[in-house]
Short mmCIF file of C-alpha atoms and ligand atoms in Angstrom, two decimals:
data_model
loop_
_atom_site.label_atom_id
_atom_site.label_comp_id
_atom_site.label_asym_id
_atom_site.label_seq_id
_atom_site.Cartn_x
_atom_site.Cartn_y
_atom_site.Cartn_z
CA MET Q 42 182.31 161.92 133.34
CA ARG Q 43 184.81 163.25 130.81
CA PRO Q 44 187.52 160.59 130.67
CA ILE Q 45 190.52 162.69 131.67
CA ALA Q 46 192.57 162.48 134.86
CA ALA Q 47 196.05 163.14 136.17
CA HIS Q 48 197.31 160.12 138.10
CA ILE Q 49 200.04 160.84 140.64
CA SER Q 50 202.29 158.03 141.85
CA LEU Q 51 203.57 158.57 145.38
CA ALA Q 52 205.78 155.50 144.90
CA ALA Q 53 207.52 157.28 142.02
CA LEU Q 54 208.06 160.34 144.23
CA ARG Q 55 209.62 158.13 146.89
CA HIS Q 56 211.79 156.44 144.27
CA ASN Q 57 213.01 159.76 142.85
CA LEU Q 58 213.82 161.05 146.34
CA GLN Q 59 215.93 157.92 146.85
CA GLN Q 60 217.69 158.72 143.58
CA VAL Q 61 218.56 162.18 144.91
CA LYS Q 62 220.10 160.44 147.94
CA ARG Q 63 222.03 158.19 145.60
CA TYR Q 64 223.43 161.15 143.65
CA ALA Q 65 224.17 163.25 146.74
CA PRO Q 66 224.68 160.80 149.60
CA GLN Q 67 226.44 163.31 151.88
CA ALA Q 68 223.98 166.16 151.52
CA GLN Q 69 220.75 166.94 153.25
CA ILE Q 70 217.81 167.12 150.87
CA MET Q 71 215.56 170.14 150.69
CA SER Q 72 212.71 169.10 148.39
CA VAL Q 73 211.41 171.99 146.33
CA VAL Q 74 207.61 171.93 146.35
CA LYS Q 75 206.88 175.42 145.00
CA ALA Q 76 204.19 175.92 142.34
CA ASN Q 77 201.89 173.40 144.00
CA ALA Q 78 204.70 170.84 143.93
CA TYR Q 79 205.33 171.52 140.23
CA GLY Q 80 201.62 171.01 139.58
CA HIS Q 81 201.32 167.68 141.42
CA GLY Q 82 199.41 168.89 144.50
CA LEU Q 83 201.36 170.33 147.44
CA LEU Q 84 200.06 168.33 150.39
CA GLN Q 85 199.84 165.03 148.54
CA ALA Q 86 203.30 165.37 147.01
CA VAL Q 87 204.75 166.06 150.41
CA GLN Q 88 203.33 162.72 151.58
CA GLY Q 89 205.49 161.01 148.97
CA LEU Q 90 208.47 163.17 149.98
CA GLN Q 91 208.18 162.62 153.75
CA ASP Q 92 211.79 161.46 153.99
CA SER Q 93 213.08 164.86 152.89
CA ASP Q 94 215.22 166.76 155.38
CA ALA Q 95 213.46 170.04 154.54
CA PHE Q 96 211.04 171.62 152.07
CA ALA Q 97 211.24 174.80 150.00
CA VAL Q 98 208.28 176.91 148.87
CA LEU Q 99 207.73 180.38 147.47
CA ASN Q 100 204.98 181.92 149.62
CA PRO Q 101 204.27 181.95 153.35
CA ALA Q 102 200.77 180.67 152.47
CA GLU Q 103 202.25 177.43 151.15
CA ALA Q 104 204.48 177.07 154.19
CA ILE Q 105 201.47 177.60 156.47
CA GLN Q 106 199.57 174.87 154.62
CA LEU Q 107 202.47 172.50 155.23
CA ARG Q 108 202.69 173.36 158.93
CA GLN Q 109 198.91 172.97 159.32
CA ALA Q 110 199.22 169.54 157.70
CA GLY Q 111 201.71 168.61 160.43
CA ILE Q 112 204.99 168.95 158.53
CA GLN Q 113 207.79 169.29 161.11
CA GLN Q 114 210.84 169.64 158.87
CA PRO Q 115 212.45 173.01 158.19
CA ILE Q 116 210.60 174.99 155.50
CA LEU Q 117 212.49 177.59 153.47
CA LEU Q 118 210.90 180.58 151.76
CA LEU Q 119 212.89 180.55 148.51
CA GLU Q 120 212.63 184.29 147.87
CA GLY Q 121 212.36 185.24 151.52
CA VAL Q 122 209.63 187.59 152.67
CA PHE Q 123 208.09 190.07 150.27
CA ASP Q 124 207.30 192.66 152.97
CA ALA Q 125 207.96 193.35 156.65
CA ALA Q 126 204.55 192.00 157.74
CA GLN Q 127 205.41 188.50 156.52
CA MET Q 128 208.05 188.22 159.25
CA ARG Q 129 205.15 187.42 161.56
CA ASP Q 130 204.41 184.23 159.60
CA VAL Q 131 208.10 183.39 159.65
CA ASP Q 132 208.00 183.60 163.43
CA THR Q 133 204.63 181.92 164.00
CA TYR Q 134 205.39 178.97 161.73
CA SER Q 135 209.14 178.68 162.37
CA LEU Q 136 210.21 179.22 158.77
CA ASP Q 137 213.68 179.61 157.31
CA VAL Q 138 214.14 182.53 154.95
CA VAL Q 139 216.27 183.43 151.99
CA VAL Q 140 217.76 186.90 152.25
CA HIS Q 141 218.71 188.22 148.83
CA HIS Q 142 218.21 191.96 149.27
CA SER Q 143 219.16 194.55 151.89
CA SER Q 144 215.56 195.56 152.64
CA GLN Q 145 214.98 192.01 153.87
CA ILE Q 146 217.81 192.51 156.38
CA ALA Q 147 216.11 195.66 157.66
CA TRP Q 148 212.77 193.79 158.02
CA LEU Q 149 214.53 191.02 159.90
CA GLN Q 150 216.31 193.46 162.22
CA ALA Q 151 213.01 195.20 162.98
CA ALA Q 152 210.96 192.02 163.50
CA GLN Q 153 209.74 190.79 166.88
CA LEU Q 154 210.64 187.11 166.98
CA ALA Q 155 209.98 184.48 169.63
CA ALA Q 156 213.11 182.63 168.53
CA PRO Q 157 216.05 183.39 166.22
CA ILE Q 158 215.81 181.98 162.72
CA ARG Q 159 217.97 180.37 160.07
CA VAL Q 160 218.81 182.49 157.04
CA PHE Q 161 219.95 181.35 153.59
CA LEU Q 162 221.98 184.34 152.44
CA LYS Q 163 221.91 184.41 148.69
CA LEU Q 164 224.90 185.23 146.54
CA ASP Q 165 224.55 186.25 142.90
CA SER Q 166 227.25 184.04 141.41
CA GLY Q 167 226.54 185.12 137.84
CA MET Q 168 222.89 184.39 137.05
CA HIS Q 169 221.94 188.01 137.82
CA ARG Q 170 218.49 187.19 139.07
CA LEU Q 171 218.48 187.26 142.89
CA GLY Q 172 221.24 187.69 145.42
CA PHE Q 173 223.95 189.99 146.73
CA GLN Q 174 226.89 190.81 144.50
CA PRO Q 175 230.15 189.30 145.78
CA GLN Q 176 231.40 192.76 146.86
CA ALA Q 177 228.27 193.36 148.96
CA TYR Q 178 228.02 189.86 150.40
CA ALA Q 179 230.47 190.18 153.31
CA GLU Q 180 228.73 193.35 154.48
CA ALA Q 181 225.30 191.66 154.43
CA LEU Q 182 226.79 188.69 156.22
CA ALA Q 183 228.31 190.90 158.93
CA GLN Q 184 224.94 192.57 159.48
CA LEU Q 185 223.21 189.22 159.90
CA GLU Q 186 225.97 187.90 162.17
CA ALA Q 187 225.43 190.92 164.38
CA CYS Q 188 221.65 190.45 164.45
CA ASP Q 189 220.34 188.56 167.48
CA LYS Q 190 217.33 187.39 165.45
CA VAL Q 191 219.56 185.12 163.38
CA ARG Q 192 220.54 181.68 164.68
CA GLU Q 193 222.40 180.31 161.68
CA ILE Q 194 223.43 181.47 158.19
CA VAL Q 195 223.81 179.26 155.13
CA LEU Q 196 225.57 180.42 151.97
CA MET Q 197 223.13 179.95 149.10
CA SER Q 198 223.47 180.45 145.37
CA HIS Q 199 221.67 179.25 142.25
CA PHE Q 200 223.06 178.19 138.87
CA ALA Q 201 221.89 179.50 135.51
CA ASN Q 202 223.59 176.74 133.51
CA ALA Q 203 223.97 173.63 135.65
CA ASP Q 204 222.40 171.67 132.79
CA THR Q 205 225.57 172.07 130.71
CA ALA Q 206 228.88 170.29 131.22
CA THR Q 207 230.87 173.43 132.04
CA GLY Q 208 228.05 175.64 133.32
CA VAL Q 209 229.02 175.66 136.99
CA THR Q 210 232.73 176.39 136.54
CA GLN Q 211 232.54 180.18 136.67
CA PRO Q 212 229.93 180.42 139.45
CA MET Q 213 231.89 177.90 141.54
CA GLN Q 214 235.00 180.05 141.11
CA CYS Q 215 233.00 183.11 142.14
CA ILE Q 216 231.69 181.31 145.24
CA GLN Q 217 235.14 180.00 146.18
CA ARG Q 218 236.77 183.42 145.72
CA LEU Q 219 234.14 184.95 147.96
CA TYR Q 220 234.54 182.22 150.55
CA ASP Q 221 238.33 182.57 150.59
CA ARG Q 222 238.05 186.33 151.09
CA LEU Q 223 235.67 186.13 154.05
CA PRO Q 224 237.29 186.82 157.41
CA ASP Q 225 237.48 183.68 159.53
CA THR Q 226 234.90 185.09 161.91
CA LEU Q 227 232.41 185.21 159.04
CA LYS Q 228 233.09 181.80 157.45
CA LEU Q 229 229.81 180.02 156.98
CA SER Q 230 229.52 176.44 158.10
CA GLN Q 231 226.97 175.38 155.47
CA ARG Q 232 226.34 175.91 151.78
CA SER Q 233 223.38 175.22 149.49
CA LEU Q 234 223.95 175.48 145.76
CA ALA Q 235 222.64 172.54 143.75
CA ASN Q 236 219.36 172.26 141.85
CA SER Q 237 218.44 169.02 140.04
CA ALA Q 238 220.82 169.54 137.12
CA ALA Q 239 223.74 170.15 139.47
CA ILE Q 240 222.74 167.19 141.63
CA VAL Q 241 222.92 164.76 138.72
CA GLN Q 242 226.02 166.07 136.98
CA HIS Q 243 228.09 168.32 139.24
CA ALA Q 244 228.94 166.47 142.43
CA ASP Q 245 231.37 169.22 143.43
CA THR Q 246 228.38 171.51 144.06
CA HIS Q 247 226.52 169.32 146.55
CA TYR Q 248 227.90 170.55 149.90
CA ASP Q 249 225.41 170.56 152.80
CA TRP Q 250 221.95 171.11 151.32
CA VAL Q 251 220.83 170.13 147.83
CA ARG Q 252 217.60 171.57 146.43
CA PRO Q 253 216.03 169.12 143.99
CA GLY Q 254 212.86 170.13 142.19
CA ILE Q 255 212.14 168.71 138.75
CA MET Q 256 213.97 165.41 139.25
CA LEU Q 257 211.66 164.55 142.15
CA TYR Q 258 208.76 164.67 139.71
CA GLY Q 259 210.49 162.37 137.25
CA ALA Q 260 211.27 164.83 134.48
CA THR Q 261 214.76 165.59 133.25
CA PRO Q 262 216.74 168.65 134.34
CA ILE Q 263 219.10 168.18 131.36
CA ALA Q 264 217.81 168.46 127.79
CA SER Q 265 220.30 165.95 126.42
CA ARG Q 266 219.46 163.18 128.94
CA SER Q 267 216.17 161.36 129.37
CA ALA Q 268 214.68 161.12 132.84
CA ALA Q 269 214.77 157.31 132.57
CA SER Q 270 218.51 157.35 131.81
CA LEU Q 271 218.99 159.35 135.02
CA GLY Q 272 217.12 156.67 136.98
CA LEU Q 273 213.97 158.76 137.43
CA GLN Q 274 210.35 157.62 137.21
CA ALA Q 275 207.46 159.72 135.92
CA VAL Q 276 205.22 160.81 138.78
CA MET Q 277 202.34 162.24 136.75
CA THR Q 278 200.40 160.35 134.09
CA LEU Q 279 197.99 162.56 132.16
CA GLN Q 280 195.43 160.04 130.99
CA SER Q 281 192.41 160.37 128.73
CA ALA Q 282 190.55 158.30 126.15
CA ILE Q 283 189.39 158.22 122.55
CA ILE Q 284 185.87 159.68 122.32
CA ALA Q 285 185.38 159.55 118.51
CA VAL Q 286 186.95 158.05 115.39
CA GLN Q 287 187.05 159.59 111.91
CA GLU Q 288 187.98 157.89 108.65
CA VAL Q 289 189.76 160.54 106.59
CA ALA Q 290 190.43 160.18 102.86
CA PRO Q 291 193.72 161.21 101.22
CA GLY Q 292 193.83 164.97 100.64
CA GLU Q 293 191.41 165.78 103.46
CA GLN Q 294 192.45 167.80 106.50
CA VAL Q 295 192.11 167.45 110.25
CA GLY Q 296 191.41 170.11 112.90
CA TYR Q 297 191.56 173.92 113.07
CA GLY Q 298 193.57 175.47 110.30
CA GLY Q 299 193.71 172.15 108.46
CA LEU Q 300 197.30 171.77 109.57
CA PHE Q 301 197.33 168.03 108.87
CA THR Q 302 196.49 166.67 105.42
CA ALA Q 303 196.03 162.90 105.04
CA GLU Q 304 198.35 161.30 102.50
CA ARG Q 305 196.69 157.90 102.78
CA PRO Q 306 193.35 156.69 104.14
CA THR Q 307 193.79 157.71 107.78
CA ARG Q 308 191.96 156.59 110.90
CA VAL Q 309 191.85 159.55 113.27
CA GLY Q 310 191.13 159.17 116.97
CA ILE Q 311 189.76 162.16 118.85
CA VAL Q 312 191.10 162.42 122.41
CA ALA Q 313 189.36 164.22 125.29
CA CYS Q 314 192.33 166.44 126.11
CA GLY Q 315 193.09 169.94 124.87
CA TYR Q 316 194.94 173.08 125.76
CA ALA Q 317 192.30 173.99 128.35
CA ASP Q 318 193.47 170.88 130.20
CA GLY Q 319 197.09 171.97 129.96
CA TYR Q 320 198.16 170.06 126.87
CA PRO Q 321 200.43 172.44 124.91
CA ARG Q 322 198.73 174.03 121.92
CA HIS Q 323 202.10 174.35 120.22
CA ALA Q 324 202.61 170.58 120.04
CA PRO Q 325 202.73 169.91 116.28
CA THR Q 326 201.70 166.88 114.23
CA GLY Q 327 203.97 164.03 115.25
CA THR Q 328 204.08 164.72 118.97
CA PRO Q 329 204.34 161.33 120.71
CA ILE Q 330 201.27 159.97 122.49
CA ALA Q 331 200.21 156.43 123.46
CA VAL Q 332 196.87 154.70 122.90
CA GLN Q 333 196.32 151.50 124.88
CA GLY Q 334 200.06 151.27 125.41
CA GLN Q 335 200.85 151.68 121.69
CA LEU Q 336 202.99 154.66 120.72
CA THR Q 337 201.56 156.86 117.99
CA ARG Q 338 201.47 160.56 117.09
CA THR Q 339 199.19 163.56 117.30
CA LEU Q 340 197.68 164.98 114.11
CA GLY Q 341 197.02 168.65 113.37
CA ARG Q 342 196.39 171.45 115.81
CA VAL Q 343 195.51 170.86 119.45
CA SER Q 344 192.15 172.46 120.22
CA MET Q 345 190.71 173.66 123.51
CA ASP Q 346 189.07 170.39 124.57
CA MET Q 347 190.37 167.80 122.12
CA LEU Q 348 193.29 166.66 120.08
CA ALA Q 349 193.61 164.14 117.24
CA VAL Q 350 195.82 161.04 117.07
CA ASP Q 351 196.77 158.64 114.32
CA LEU Q 352 195.09 155.24 114.69
CA THR Q 353 195.72 154.10 111.11
CA ASP Q 354 198.12 151.36 112.18
CA LEU Q 355 196.13 150.52 115.33
CA PRO Q 356 192.93 149.13 113.78
CA THR Q 357 191.70 147.37 116.92
CA LEU Q 358 191.68 150.58 118.96
CA GLY Q 359 188.78 153.02 118.99
CA VAL Q 360 186.24 154.80 121.15
CA GLY Q 361 187.01 154.12 124.79
CA SER Q 362 190.66 153.16 124.27
CA PRO Q 363 192.81 154.75 126.98
CA VAL Q 364 195.30 157.44 125.98
CA GLU Q 365 198.46 158.46 127.78
CA CYS Q 366 199.24 162.10 126.92
CA TRP Q 367 202.36 161.85 129.08
CA GLY Q 368 203.55 159.63 131.87
CA ALA Q 369 205.59 156.46 132.27
CA GLN Q 370 205.40 155.56 128.58
CA VAL Q 371 205.44 158.98 126.93
CA PRO Q 372 207.96 161.18 128.76
CA VAL Q 373 206.57 164.63 129.51
CA ASP Q 374 209.96 165.86 128.29
CA ALA Q 375 209.28 164.40 124.81
CA VAL Q 376 205.94 166.20 124.56
CA ALA Q 377 207.57 169.38 125.86
CA HIS Q 378 210.42 169.10 123.38
CA ALA Q 379 207.97 168.74 120.48
CA ALA Q 380 206.12 171.83 121.73
CA GLY Q 381 209.29 173.91 122.15
CA THR Q 382 209.24 174.00 125.94
CA ILE Q 383 210.42 172.00 128.96
CA GLY Q 384 208.76 169.38 131.12
CA TYR Q 385 208.63 171.82 134.04
CA GLU Q 386 206.17 174.05 132.21
CA LEU Q 387 203.80 171.27 131.19
CA LEU Q 388 203.71 169.71 134.67
CA CYS Q 389 202.96 173.07 136.27
CA ALA Q 390 200.25 173.90 133.75
CA VAL Q 391 197.70 171.08 134.09
CA THR Q 392 194.50 173.01 134.71
CA ALA Q 393 191.97 172.92 137.53
CA ARG Q 394 189.34 171.11 135.45
CA VAL Q 395 191.48 167.96 135.34
CA PRO Q 396 190.73 165.68 138.31
CA PHE Q 397 193.78 164.44 140.18
CA THR Q 398 193.98 160.91 141.59
CA TYR Q 399 196.69 159.81 144.03
CA HIS Q 400 198.14 156.31 144.17
CA ALA Q 401 200.17 155.02 147.08
C1 PLP F 147 213.02 176.02 141.72
C2 PLP F 147 214.33 176.10 142.42
C3 PLP F 147 215.10 174.94 142.61
C4 PLP F 147 214.76 173.60 141.99
O1 PLP F 147 215.19 173.61 140.63
P1 PLP F 147 215.05 172.30 139.71
O2 PLP F 147 215.70 172.70 138.43
O3 PLP F 147 213.59 172.07 139.53
O4 PLP F 147 215.71 171.21 140.43
C5 PLP F 147 216.26 175.05 143.38
N1 PLP F 147 216.63 176.23 143.91
C6 PLP F 147 215.92 177.36 143.72
C7 PLP F 147 216.40 178.63 144.32
C8 PLP F 147 214.75 177.33 142.97
O5 PLP F 147 214.07 178.46 142.78
#
């Protein structure tokens, strides 16, 4: 078998969920498990996140998988339904929905429901992605209040810049202004605003429901802080091994395009991991990687099935030595940073040909 695997630690998931509780002790926790639990495997990740108060997904299909696996907690559809027909799934599987657009209100009003549902009514507080504008919000709220298919309404918004020190100031003012203007009859009892970045550095945003995603998986939501410094543990270890060793003379090159030229006699290890496994092709020479627990660097261009690492100062290591592409020792955020992206993208992008192994 090709020596590559993604190892998933359920203990690390449990630990990171506890960290969310530590940061936001008053709030209920809605664990975000969209995108196949950020690439970790939906049903398995949810096992590690059992103590969550609720889950959030993107598609009814994911919510149905969770219900069929016996998940009892509330499940929120983060973008609501995409058409009127999906209201049937909302009803059958007792889902909560985001409402961010007036057509969703019409679908809700027209739906046949066995029981009224909970709605997260989304406000655009400045990100300009999804949600009602502040001027339109009270009207949408009044329509939902008047709708007998709605049991409860939560004010929801999402931050574009919670990863910066001052990034929630304006949206929080927008939300507060809206809230103050609402007639008393329309005041909402609950709010949900905070993603991971807001959870760790903006306690004033926590309110009733926090929505952690990336921090549960042990990667940082804030570029300037490491996951470890935030008390988070890596959940995924992308592991492989050295499958060949090359002795390269000074002046000779390594890999496609000859992007790395040896300046000294260089021992090059070839690792069974490439961009077709989800390792970023844009990771340049010098991207951190660990061989048998020793930190070293990649060399040259990442190819489809392989990449090269520097073993010059690790003479005892060779074919068969284990390689950590990212994980507890090499933060996925460090690999992402070298490749000009974020940990989120790498975690979501591990491909189907990589076998996943789950550890209690
Ligand atoms: C994905 C998502 C989250 C989680 O964001 P993280 O940065 O991963 O914590 C929270 N809320 C909404 C609406 C999302 O789409």
